[in-house]
Short mmCIF file of C-alpha atoms and ligand atoms in Angstrom, two decimals:
data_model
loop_
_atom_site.label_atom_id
_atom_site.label_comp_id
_atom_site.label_asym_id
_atom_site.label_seq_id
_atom_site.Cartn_x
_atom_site.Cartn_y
_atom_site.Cartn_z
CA UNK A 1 10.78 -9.84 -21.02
CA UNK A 2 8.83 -10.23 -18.15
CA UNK A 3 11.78 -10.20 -15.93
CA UNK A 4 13.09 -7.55 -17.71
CA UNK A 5 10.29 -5.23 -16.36
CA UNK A 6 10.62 -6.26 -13.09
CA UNK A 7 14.49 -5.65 -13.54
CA UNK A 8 13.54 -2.36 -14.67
CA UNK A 9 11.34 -1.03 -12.23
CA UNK A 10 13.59 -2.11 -8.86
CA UNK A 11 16.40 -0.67 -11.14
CA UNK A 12 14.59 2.75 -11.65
CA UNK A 13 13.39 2.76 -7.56
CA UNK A 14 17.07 2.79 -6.84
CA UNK A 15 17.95 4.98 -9.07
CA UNK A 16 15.44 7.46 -8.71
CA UNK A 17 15.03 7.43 -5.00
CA UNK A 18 11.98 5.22 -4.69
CA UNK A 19 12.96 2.13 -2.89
CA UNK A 20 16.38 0.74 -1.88
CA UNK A 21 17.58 -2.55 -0.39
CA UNK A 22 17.64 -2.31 3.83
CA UNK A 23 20.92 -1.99 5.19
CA UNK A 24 22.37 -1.73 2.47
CA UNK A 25 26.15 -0.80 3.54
CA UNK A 26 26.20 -3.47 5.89
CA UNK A 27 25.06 -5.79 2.47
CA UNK A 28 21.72 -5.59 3.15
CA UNK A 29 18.70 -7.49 5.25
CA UNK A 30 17.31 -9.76 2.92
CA UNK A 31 14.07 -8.62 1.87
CA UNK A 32 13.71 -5.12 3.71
CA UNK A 33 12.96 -2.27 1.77
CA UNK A 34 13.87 1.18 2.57
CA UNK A 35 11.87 4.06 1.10
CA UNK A 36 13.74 6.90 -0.62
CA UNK A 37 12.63 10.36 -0.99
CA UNK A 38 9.87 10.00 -3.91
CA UNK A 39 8.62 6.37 -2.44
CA UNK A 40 7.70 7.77 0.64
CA UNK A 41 5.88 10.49 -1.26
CA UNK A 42 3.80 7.50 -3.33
CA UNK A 43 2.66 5.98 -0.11
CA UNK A 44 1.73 9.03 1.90
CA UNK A 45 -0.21 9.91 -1.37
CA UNK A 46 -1.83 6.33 -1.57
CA UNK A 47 -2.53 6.30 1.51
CA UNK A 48 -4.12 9.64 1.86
CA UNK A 49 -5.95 8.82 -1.24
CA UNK A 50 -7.25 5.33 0.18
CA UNK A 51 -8.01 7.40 3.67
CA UNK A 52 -10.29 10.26 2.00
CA UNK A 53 -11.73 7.70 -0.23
CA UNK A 54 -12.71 5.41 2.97
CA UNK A 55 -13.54 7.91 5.40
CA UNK A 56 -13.56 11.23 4.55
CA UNK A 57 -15.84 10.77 1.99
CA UNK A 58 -18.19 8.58 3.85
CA UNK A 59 -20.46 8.66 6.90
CA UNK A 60 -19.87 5.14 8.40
CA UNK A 61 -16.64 5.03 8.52
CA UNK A 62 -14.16 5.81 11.52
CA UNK A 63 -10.79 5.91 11.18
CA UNK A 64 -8.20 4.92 14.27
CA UNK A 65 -4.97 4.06 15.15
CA UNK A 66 -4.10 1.03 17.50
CA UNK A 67 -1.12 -0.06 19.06
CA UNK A 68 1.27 -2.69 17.26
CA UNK A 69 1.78 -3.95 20.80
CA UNK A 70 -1.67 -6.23 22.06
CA UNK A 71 -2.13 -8.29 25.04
CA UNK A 72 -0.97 -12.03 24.33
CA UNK A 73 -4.69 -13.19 24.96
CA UNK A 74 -5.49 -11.34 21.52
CA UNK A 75 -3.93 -13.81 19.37
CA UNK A 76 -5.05 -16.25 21.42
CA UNK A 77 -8.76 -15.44 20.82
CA UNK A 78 -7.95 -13.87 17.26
CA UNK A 79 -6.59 -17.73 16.43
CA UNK A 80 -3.77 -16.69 15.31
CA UNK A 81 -1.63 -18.25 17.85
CA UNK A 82 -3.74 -22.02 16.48
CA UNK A 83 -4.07 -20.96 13.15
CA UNK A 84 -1.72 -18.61 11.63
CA UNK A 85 1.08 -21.05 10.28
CA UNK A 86 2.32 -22.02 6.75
CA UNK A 87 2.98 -25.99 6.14
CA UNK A 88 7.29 -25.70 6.12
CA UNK A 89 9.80 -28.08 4.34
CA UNK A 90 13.80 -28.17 5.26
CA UNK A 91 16.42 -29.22 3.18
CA UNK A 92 18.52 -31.81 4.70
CA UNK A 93 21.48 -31.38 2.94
CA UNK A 94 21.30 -27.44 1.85
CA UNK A 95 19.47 -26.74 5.03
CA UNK A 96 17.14 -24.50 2.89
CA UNK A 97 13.35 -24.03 3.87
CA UNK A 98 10.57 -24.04 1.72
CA UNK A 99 6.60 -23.29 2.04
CA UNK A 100 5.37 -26.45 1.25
CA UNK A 101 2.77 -25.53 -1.03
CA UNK A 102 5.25 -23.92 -3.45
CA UNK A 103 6.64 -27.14 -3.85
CA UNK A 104 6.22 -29.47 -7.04
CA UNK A 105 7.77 -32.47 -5.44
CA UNK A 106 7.36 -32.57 -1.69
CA UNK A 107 10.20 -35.03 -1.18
CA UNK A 108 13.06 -33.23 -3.33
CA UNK A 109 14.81 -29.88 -2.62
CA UNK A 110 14.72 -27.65 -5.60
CA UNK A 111 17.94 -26.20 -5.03
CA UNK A 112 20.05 -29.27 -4.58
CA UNK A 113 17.77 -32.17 -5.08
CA UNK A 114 18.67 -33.37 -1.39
CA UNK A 115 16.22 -34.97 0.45
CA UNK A 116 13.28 -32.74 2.80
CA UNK A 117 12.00 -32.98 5.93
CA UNK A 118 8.56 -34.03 6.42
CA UNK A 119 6.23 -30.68 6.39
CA UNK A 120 5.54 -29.20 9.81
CA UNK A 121 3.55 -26.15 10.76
CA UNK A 122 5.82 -22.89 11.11
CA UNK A 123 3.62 -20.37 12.81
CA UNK A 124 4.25 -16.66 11.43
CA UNK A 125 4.01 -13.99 13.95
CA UNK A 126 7.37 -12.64 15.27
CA UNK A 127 7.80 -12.47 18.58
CA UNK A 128 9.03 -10.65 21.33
CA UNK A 129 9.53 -10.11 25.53
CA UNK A 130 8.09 -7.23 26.88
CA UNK A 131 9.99 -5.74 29.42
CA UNK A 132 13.79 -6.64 30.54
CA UNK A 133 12.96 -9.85 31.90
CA UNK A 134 12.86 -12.28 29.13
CA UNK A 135 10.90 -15.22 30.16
CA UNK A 136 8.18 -16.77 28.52
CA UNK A 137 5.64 -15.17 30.66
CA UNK A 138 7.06 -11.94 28.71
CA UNK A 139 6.45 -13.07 25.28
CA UNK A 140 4.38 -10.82 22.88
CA UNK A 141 3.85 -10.98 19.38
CA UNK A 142 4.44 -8.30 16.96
CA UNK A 143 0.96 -8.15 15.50
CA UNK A 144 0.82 -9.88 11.94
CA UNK A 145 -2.86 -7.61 11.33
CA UNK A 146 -4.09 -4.21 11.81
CA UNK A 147 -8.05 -5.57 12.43
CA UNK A 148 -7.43 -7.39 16.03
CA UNK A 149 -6.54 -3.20 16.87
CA UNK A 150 -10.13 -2.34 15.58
CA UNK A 151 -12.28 -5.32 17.01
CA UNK A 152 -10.64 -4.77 20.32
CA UNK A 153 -11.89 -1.00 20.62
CA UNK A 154 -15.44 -1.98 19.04
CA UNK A 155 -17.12 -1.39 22.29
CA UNK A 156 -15.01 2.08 23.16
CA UNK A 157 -16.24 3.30 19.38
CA UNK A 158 -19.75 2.67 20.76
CA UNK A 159 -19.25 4.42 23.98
CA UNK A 160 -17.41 7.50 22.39
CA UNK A 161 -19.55 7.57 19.12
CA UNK A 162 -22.94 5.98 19.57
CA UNK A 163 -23.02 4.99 15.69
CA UNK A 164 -25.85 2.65 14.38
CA UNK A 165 -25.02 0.19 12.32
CA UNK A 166 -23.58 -0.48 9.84
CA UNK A 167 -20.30 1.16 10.53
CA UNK A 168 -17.07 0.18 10.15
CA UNK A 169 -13.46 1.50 11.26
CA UNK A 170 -10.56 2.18 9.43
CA UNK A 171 -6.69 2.11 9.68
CA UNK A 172 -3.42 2.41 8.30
CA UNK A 173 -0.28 0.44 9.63
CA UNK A 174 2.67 -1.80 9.78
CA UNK A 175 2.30 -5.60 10.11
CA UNK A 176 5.02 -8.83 10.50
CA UNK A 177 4.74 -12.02 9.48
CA UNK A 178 7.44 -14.27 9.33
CA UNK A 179 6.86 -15.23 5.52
CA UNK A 180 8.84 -18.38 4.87
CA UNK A 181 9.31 -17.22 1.18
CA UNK A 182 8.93 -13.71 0.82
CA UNK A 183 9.94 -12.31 -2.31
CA UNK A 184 9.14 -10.22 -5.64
CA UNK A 185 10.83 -7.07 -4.47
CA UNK A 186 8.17 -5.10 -1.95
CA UNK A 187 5.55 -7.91 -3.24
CA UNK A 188 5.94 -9.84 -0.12
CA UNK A 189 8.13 -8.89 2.69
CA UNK A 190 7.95 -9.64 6.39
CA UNK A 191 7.48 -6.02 7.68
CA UNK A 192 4.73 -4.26 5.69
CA UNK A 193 2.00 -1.82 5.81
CA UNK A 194 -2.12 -2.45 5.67
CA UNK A 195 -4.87 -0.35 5.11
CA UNK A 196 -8.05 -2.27 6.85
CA UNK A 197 -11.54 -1.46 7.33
CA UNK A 198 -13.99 -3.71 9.36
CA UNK A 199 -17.09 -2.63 8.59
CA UNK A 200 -19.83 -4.12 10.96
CA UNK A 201 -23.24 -4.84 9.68
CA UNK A 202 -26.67 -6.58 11.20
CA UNK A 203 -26.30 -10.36 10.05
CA UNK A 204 -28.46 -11.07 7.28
CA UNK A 205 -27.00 -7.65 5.50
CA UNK A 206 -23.35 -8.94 5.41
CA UNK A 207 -23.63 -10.32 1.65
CA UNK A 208 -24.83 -6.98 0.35
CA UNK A 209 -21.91 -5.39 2.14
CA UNK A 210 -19.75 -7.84 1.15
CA UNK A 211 -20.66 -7.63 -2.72
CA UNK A 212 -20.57 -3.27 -2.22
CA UNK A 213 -17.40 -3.20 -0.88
CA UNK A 214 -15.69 -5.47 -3.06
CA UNK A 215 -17.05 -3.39 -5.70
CA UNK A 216 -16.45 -0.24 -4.30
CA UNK A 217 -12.40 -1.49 -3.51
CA UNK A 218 -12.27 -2.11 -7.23
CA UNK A 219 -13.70 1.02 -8.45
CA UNK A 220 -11.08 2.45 -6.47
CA UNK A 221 -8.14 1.19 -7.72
CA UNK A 222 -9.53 2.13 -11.46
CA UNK A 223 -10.15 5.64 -10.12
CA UNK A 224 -6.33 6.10 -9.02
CA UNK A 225 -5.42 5.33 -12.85
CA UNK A 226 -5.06 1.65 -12.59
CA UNK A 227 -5.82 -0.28 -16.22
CA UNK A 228 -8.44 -1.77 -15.57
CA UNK A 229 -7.34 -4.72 -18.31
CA UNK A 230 -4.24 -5.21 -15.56
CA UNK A 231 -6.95 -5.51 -12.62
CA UNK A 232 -9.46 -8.62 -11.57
CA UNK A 233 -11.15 -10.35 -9.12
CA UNK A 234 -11.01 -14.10 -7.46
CA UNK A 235 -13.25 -15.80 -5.05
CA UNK A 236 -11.05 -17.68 -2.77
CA UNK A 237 -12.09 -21.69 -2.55
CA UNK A 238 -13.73 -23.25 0.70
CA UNK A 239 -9.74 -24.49 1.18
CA UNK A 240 -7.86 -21.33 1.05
CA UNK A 241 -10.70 -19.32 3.49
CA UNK A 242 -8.66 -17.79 6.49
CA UNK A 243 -9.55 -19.78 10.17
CA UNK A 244 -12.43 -16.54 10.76
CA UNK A 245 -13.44 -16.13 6.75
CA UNK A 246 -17.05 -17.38 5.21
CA UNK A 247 -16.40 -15.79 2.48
CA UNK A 248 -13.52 -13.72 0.16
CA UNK A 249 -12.81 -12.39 -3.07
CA UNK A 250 -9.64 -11.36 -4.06
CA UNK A 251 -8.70 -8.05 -6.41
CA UNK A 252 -6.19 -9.16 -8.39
CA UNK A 253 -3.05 -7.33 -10.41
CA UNK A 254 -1.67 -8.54 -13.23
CA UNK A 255 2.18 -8.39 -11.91
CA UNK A 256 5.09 -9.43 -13.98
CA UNK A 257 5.24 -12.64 -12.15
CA UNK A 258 1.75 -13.30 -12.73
CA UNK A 259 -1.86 -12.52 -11.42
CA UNK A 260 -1.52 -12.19 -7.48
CA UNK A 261 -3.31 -10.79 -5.00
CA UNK A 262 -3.68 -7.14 -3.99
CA UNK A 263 -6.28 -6.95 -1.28
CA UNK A 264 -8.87 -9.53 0.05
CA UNK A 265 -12.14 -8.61 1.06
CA UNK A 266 -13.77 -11.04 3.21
CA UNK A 267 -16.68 -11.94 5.28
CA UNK A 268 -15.25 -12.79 8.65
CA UNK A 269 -18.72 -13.56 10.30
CA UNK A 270 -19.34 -13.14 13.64
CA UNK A 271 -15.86 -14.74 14.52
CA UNK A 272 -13.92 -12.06 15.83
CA UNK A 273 -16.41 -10.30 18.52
CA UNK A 274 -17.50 -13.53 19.44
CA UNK A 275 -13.69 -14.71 20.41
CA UNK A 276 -12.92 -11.73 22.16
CA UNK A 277 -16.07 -11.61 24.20
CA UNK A 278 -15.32 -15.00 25.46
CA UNK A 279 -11.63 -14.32 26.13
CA UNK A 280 -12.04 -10.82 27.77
CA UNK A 281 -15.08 -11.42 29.27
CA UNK A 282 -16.25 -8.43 28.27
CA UNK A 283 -20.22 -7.93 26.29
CA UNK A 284 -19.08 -6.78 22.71
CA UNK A 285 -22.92 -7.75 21.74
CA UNK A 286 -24.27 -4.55 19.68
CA UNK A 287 -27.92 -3.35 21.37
CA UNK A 288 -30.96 -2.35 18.69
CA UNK A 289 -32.54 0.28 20.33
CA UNK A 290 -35.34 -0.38 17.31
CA UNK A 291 -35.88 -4.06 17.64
CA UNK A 292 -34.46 -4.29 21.81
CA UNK A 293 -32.12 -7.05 20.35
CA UNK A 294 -28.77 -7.75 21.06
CA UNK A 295 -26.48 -9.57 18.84
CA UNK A 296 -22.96 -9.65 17.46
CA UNK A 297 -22.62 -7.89 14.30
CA UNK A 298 -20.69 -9.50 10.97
CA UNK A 299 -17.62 -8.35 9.49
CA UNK A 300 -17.09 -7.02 6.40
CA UNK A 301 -12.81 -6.67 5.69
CA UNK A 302 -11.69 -4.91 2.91
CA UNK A 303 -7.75 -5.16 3.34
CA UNK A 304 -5.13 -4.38 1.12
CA UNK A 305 -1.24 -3.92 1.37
CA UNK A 306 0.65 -0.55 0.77
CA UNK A 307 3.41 -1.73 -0.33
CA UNK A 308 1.78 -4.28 -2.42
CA UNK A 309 -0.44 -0.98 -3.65
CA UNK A 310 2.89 1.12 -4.12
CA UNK A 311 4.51 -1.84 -6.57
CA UNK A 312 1.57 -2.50 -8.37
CA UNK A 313 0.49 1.25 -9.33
CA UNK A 314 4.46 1.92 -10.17
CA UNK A 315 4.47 -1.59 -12.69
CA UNK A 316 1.12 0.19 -14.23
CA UNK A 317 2.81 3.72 -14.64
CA UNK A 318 6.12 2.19 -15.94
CA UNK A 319 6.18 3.71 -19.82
CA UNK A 320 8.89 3.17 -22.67
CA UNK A 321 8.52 5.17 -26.18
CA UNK A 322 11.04 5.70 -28.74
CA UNK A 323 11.55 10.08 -28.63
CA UNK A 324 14.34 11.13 -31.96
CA UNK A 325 15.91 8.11 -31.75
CA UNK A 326 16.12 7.57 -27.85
CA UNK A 327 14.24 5.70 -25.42
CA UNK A 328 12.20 7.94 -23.13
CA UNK A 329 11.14 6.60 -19.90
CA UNK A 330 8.10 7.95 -18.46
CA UNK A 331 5.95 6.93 -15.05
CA UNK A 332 2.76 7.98 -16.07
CA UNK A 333 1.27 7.78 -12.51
CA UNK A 334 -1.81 10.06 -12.36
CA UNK A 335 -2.22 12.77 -10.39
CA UNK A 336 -2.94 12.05 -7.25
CA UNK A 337 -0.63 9.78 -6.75
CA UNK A 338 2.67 11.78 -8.33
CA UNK A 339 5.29 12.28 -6.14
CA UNK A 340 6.21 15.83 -7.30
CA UNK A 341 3.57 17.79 -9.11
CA UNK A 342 6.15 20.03 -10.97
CA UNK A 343 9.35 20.93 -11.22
CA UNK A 344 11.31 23.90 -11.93
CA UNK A 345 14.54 24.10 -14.11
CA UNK A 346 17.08 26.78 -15.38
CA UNK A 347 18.01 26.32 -18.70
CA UNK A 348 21.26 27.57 -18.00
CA UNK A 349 22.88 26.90 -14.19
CA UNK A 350 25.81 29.32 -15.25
CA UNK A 351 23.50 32.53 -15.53
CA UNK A 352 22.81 33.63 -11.92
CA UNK A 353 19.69 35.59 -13.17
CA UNK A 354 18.21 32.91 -14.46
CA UNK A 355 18.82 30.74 -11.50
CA UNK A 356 17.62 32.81 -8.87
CA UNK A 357 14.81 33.62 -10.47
CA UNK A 358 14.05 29.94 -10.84
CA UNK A 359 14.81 29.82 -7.48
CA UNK A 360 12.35 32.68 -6.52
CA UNK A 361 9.41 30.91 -8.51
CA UNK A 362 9.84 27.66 -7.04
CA UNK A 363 9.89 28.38 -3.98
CA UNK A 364 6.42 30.65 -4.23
CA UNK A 365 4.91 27.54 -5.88
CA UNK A 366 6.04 25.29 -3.27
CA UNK A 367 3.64 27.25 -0.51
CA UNK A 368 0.62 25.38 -2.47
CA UNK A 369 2.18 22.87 -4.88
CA UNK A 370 4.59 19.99 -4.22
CA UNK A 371 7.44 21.39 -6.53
CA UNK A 372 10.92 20.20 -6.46
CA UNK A 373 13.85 22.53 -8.01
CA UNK A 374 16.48 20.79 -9.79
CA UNK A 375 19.75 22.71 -11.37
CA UNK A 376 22.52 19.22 -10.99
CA UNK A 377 22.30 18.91 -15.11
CA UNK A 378 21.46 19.83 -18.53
CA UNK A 379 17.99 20.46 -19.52
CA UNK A 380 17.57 16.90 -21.16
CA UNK A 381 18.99 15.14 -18.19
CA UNK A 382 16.69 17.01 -15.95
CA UNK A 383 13.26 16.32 -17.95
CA UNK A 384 14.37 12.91 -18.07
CA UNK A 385 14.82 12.44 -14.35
CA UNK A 386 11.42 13.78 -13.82
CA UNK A 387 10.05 12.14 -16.08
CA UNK A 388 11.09 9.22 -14.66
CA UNK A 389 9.65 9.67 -11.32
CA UNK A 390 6.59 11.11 -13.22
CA UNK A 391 6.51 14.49 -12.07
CA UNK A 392 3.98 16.28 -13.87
CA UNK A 393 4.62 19.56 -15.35
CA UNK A 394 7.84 21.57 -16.27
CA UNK A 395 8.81 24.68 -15.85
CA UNK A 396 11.90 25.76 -17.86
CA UNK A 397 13.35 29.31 -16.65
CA UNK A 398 15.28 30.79 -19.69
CA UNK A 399 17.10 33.78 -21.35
CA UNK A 400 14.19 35.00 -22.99
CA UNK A 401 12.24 34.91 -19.18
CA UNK A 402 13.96 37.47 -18.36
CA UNK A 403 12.67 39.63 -20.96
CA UNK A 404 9.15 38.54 -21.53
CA UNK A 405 8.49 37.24 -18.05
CA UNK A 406 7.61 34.10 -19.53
CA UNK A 407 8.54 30.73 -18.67
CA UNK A 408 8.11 27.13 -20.68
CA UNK A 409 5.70 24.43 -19.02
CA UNK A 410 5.74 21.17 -20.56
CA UNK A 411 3.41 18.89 -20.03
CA UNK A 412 4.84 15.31 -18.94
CA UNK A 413 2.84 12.46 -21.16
CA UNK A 414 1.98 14.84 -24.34
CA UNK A 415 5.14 16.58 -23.65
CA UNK A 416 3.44 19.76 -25.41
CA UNK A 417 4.77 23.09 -24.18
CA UNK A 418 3.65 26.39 -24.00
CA UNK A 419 4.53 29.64 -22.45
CA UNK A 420 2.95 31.65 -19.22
CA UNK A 421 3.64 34.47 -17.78
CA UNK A 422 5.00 34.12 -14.39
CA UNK A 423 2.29 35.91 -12.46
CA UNK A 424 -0.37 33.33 -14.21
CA UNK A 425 1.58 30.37 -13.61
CA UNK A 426 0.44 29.55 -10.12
CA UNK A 427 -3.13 30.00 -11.09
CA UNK A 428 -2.08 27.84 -14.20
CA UNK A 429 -0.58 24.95 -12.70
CA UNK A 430 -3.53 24.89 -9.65
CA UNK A 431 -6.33 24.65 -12.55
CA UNK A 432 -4.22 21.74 -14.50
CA UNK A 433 -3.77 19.89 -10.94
CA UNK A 434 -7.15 20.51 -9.28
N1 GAP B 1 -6.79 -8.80 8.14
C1 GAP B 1 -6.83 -9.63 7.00
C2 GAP B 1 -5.53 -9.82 6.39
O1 GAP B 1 -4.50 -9.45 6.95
P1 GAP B 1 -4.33 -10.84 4.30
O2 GAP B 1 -4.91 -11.31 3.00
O3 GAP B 1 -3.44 -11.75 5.03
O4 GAP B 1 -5.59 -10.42 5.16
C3 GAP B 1 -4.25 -8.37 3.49
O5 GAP B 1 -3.58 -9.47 4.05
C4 GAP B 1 -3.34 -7.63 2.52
O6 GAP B 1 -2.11 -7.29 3.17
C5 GAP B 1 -2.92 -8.44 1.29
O7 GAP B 1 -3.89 -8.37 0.29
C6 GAP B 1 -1.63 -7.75 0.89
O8 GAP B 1 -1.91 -6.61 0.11
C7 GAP B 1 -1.04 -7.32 2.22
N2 GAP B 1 -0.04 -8.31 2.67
C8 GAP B 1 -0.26 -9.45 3.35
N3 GAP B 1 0.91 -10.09 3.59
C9 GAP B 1 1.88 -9.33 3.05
C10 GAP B 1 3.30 -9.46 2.96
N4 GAP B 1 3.95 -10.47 3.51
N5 GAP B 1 4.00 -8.49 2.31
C11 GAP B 1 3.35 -7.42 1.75
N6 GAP B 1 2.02 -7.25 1.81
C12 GAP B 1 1.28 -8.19 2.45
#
C-alpha cells in the first residue's frame, strides 16, 4: 500500500506532465529528474511562496543570488573539503557501493551476499577544472550548498546595506552532492535545489532565533496546506550535528517510505565567518556602533530542499474517492501552490461557436489568471485531467452559453457548479482566488 502511493504519484507526474525520468530516450540518467510543464509551475509557485514568506514579508531579510562557481579556498575554509564525506562500502564480487550506515551487516553485500570492502570516506562534492587546462591546479567543486554564497558576501551586504543586526540573507538555488544512495524518486537526487536563509544574530540571542525560526519554518509549511498530522519535528543527536552545527532540529514529513527530513534548521555558531576570515584574510567581524564592540555574529540556517518541498506537498495533495462508481483522482493542492488556477473547456469541440468563444474567454482570463484551455477530449476526460493536476475551477462553455451568456464553473474538491455570466466571471474567479 505504501508503495502503491509512491507508485502512484511518480505514475501521475509522468503522466500529467509533472516530473519525468532525465534522458529519458537515451534510457535515462539514473536519478535525474526532468520537470514537465505543471512541475515547473509547483516549484516556481513554492518557491515564490517560500520567497514572499521569507523576505517580502519581513524586514531582516535580504534576498541574493550567488554564483554556483566559488574559489577552491571556500570549501577549504567551509570544511567541506575535511568534512563533507559519507562512510562508503564496495561489493567485491557485485562491485556495488553502499553508504555504510544503511547497512545492517557491514561485512555482507545485500544484493549478493559477497563480501565488502572495509568502509572508507567518499567525499561528496562533484568536481570540476575551470578553464581548458585540466590540471589539478584547475579543480573546482560544484558547490554542494547555497550558504558558503551568502557568508562570503556578508561583509558586501554591510557595505551596500548598513543593516543592524539581526539580519539574515536569503536564496534560492541548485546544489550537487555526489549521494552514494540517492533515491525515493526527487527525495534525494544528486542535483537539487535549496532555499537557505542565514540569519545572523548577536551571540547570546542565537537560541531565541533558533527556537523562532524553527517555529516560524513549521508554521509555514501548515500555511501552504500541509496536514499538519503528516508534519513533525526532530532534534538531531550530538552524533549526527554537521562539522559547523551546535545545534538542529529537523521538520519532518511523513513520506511513504517513512518520516524523513524536509529542512534542517540549525545553529551553525560562529563557524562559518570565523573560517573565512582566517582563510581570506579579510575582517568579517560585525562593529556595534551601540556597545563599540566587534564580534562575529551566530548563524541561524533554516534550509530546506525544493524538490524535497515539491514531493512532499504533491504526496499530501494526492486524493482518491469513489464518484458513481469510478475512482476520481484529485490533487487537492491549495491555492497557492496550484499549477493552473482554472481551466476552460467546450463542451462540444465540433461546434465552432462554442469553441471560439471558449477560446475568446480564456484567453481574457489568462491576462490576470493562470488559465490553461483544453479541447483534446470529452468533458469527463478533461475534468479528470485537471483534476488530476489540481487545477482549481472549471469553466464549461456550452450550447446554452450561447444563449444566456452563461457558462458552468465547477469547483474542483466540492465539485459544486453553478452558472455566471461571462462578463462576471473574471471578477468571480479573482474573488474565489484572492
Ligand atoms: N546548508 C545546510 C544544508 O545544506 P542539509 O541538511 O544538508 O543542510 C538542507 O540540506 C536541505 O536540502 C535538506 O533538508 C533537503 O530538503 C535538501 N537536500 C539535501 N540533500 C538533498 C538531496 N541529495 N536531494 C534532494 N534534496 C536535498
Amino acid at each position: 500500500m505504501i508503495e502503491n502511493l509512491m507508485d502512484k504519484i511518480v505514475s501521475l507526474c509522468k503522466r500529467r506532465g509533472f516530473i519525468f525520468q532525465g534522458s529519458e530516450i537515451y534510457g535515462g540518467l539514473a536519478n535525474t529528474w526532468d520537470y514537465g510543464p505543471y512541475g515547473v509551475e509547483l516549484k516556481n509557485n513554492l518557491k515564490r511562496a517560500w520567497w514572499k514568506a521569507c523576505v517580502y514579508e519581513r524586514n531582516d531579510v535580504f534576498g541574493m543570488d550567488a554564483a554556483i562557481l566559488m574559489h577552491p579556498r571556500v570549501w577549504e575554509a567551509s570544511g567541506h573539503v575535511e568534512n563533507f564525506f559519507d562512510l562508503k562500502s564496495d561489493c567485491k564480487n557485485c562491485k556495488r557501493r553502499f553508504k555504510t550506515e544503511d547497512l545492517k551487516d557491514k561485512s555482507c553485500c545485500p544484493e549478493c551476499g559477497g563480501g565488502l570492502t572495509e568502509s572508507r570516506p567518499f567525499n561528496l562534492m562533484f568536481k570540476t577544472h575551470q578553464g581548458p587546462v585540466e590540471d589539478d591546479a584547475n579543480i573546482i567543486h560544484i558547490r554542494p550548498e547555497t550558504a558558503q554564497g551568502m557568508f562570503v558576501n556578508f561583509s558586501n551586504i554591510l557595505d551596500s546595506k548598513h543593516p543592524r543586526l539581526p539580519f539574515g540573507l536569503a536564496q534560492i538555488g541548485k546544489s550537487f552532492r555526489n549521494e552514494i544512495t540517492p533515491g525515493n524518486f526527487t527525495f534525494r537526487t544528486r542535483e537539487f535545489e535549496q532555499m537557505e536563509i542565514e540569519y545572523f544574530v548577536k551571540p547570546p540571542d542565537a537560541e531565541k532565533a533558533l527556537q523562532e525560526w524553527i517555529q516560524s519554518r513549521f508554521d509555514w509549511y501548515l500555511s501552504m496546506g500541509m496536514k499538519k498530522e503528516n508534519l513533525r519535528k526532530r532534534q538531531h543527536g550530538k552524533d549526527e550535528l554537521a562539522h559547523y552545527a551546535h545545534a538542529c532540529m529537523d521538520i519532518e514529513y511523513n513520506f511513504p517510505f517513512g518520516w524523513s527530513e524536509l529542512e534542517g534548521i540549525a545553529n551553525r555558531s560562529d563557524y562559518d565567518l570565523k573560517q573565512h576570515a582566517q582563510y581570506s584574510g579579510k575582517d568579517l567581524q560585525y562593529f556595534d556602533d551601540a556597545t563599540k564592540e566587534r564580534f562575529y555574529p551566530y548563524i541561524i540556517e533554516p534550509s530546506g530542499g525544493v524538490d524535497r518541498a515539491a514531493l512532499a506537498f504533491l504526496i499530501d495533495a494526492y486524493h482518491e474517492e469513489e464518484v458513481k462508481g469510478q475512482t476520481r483522482v484529485v490533487l487537492k493542492l491549495n491555492k497557492g501552490l496550484a499549477p493552473a488556477k482554472v481551466a476552460v473547456l467546450p463542451l462540444l469541440r465540433n461546434r465552432p461557436e462554442i469553441v471560439e468563444l471558449a477560446k475568446k474567454i480564456a484567453q481574457d482570463l489568462k491576462k490576470s489568471i493562470i488559465t490553461v484551455y483544453d479541447d483534446t477530449g470529452s468533458i469527463g476526460k478533461l475534468y479528470r485531467r485537471q483534476d488530476e493536476v489540481g487545477t482549481l475551477y472549471c469553466v464549461t462553455i456550452d450550447v446554452q452559453t450561447l444563449e444566456d451568456k452563461q457558462v458552468t464553473v465547477r469547483e474542483r474538491d466540492s465539485m459544486l457548479q453553478e452558472r455566471i455570466s461571462i462578463d462576471k466571471l473574471k471578477e468571480f474567479l479573482t474573488n474565489k482566488l484572492s
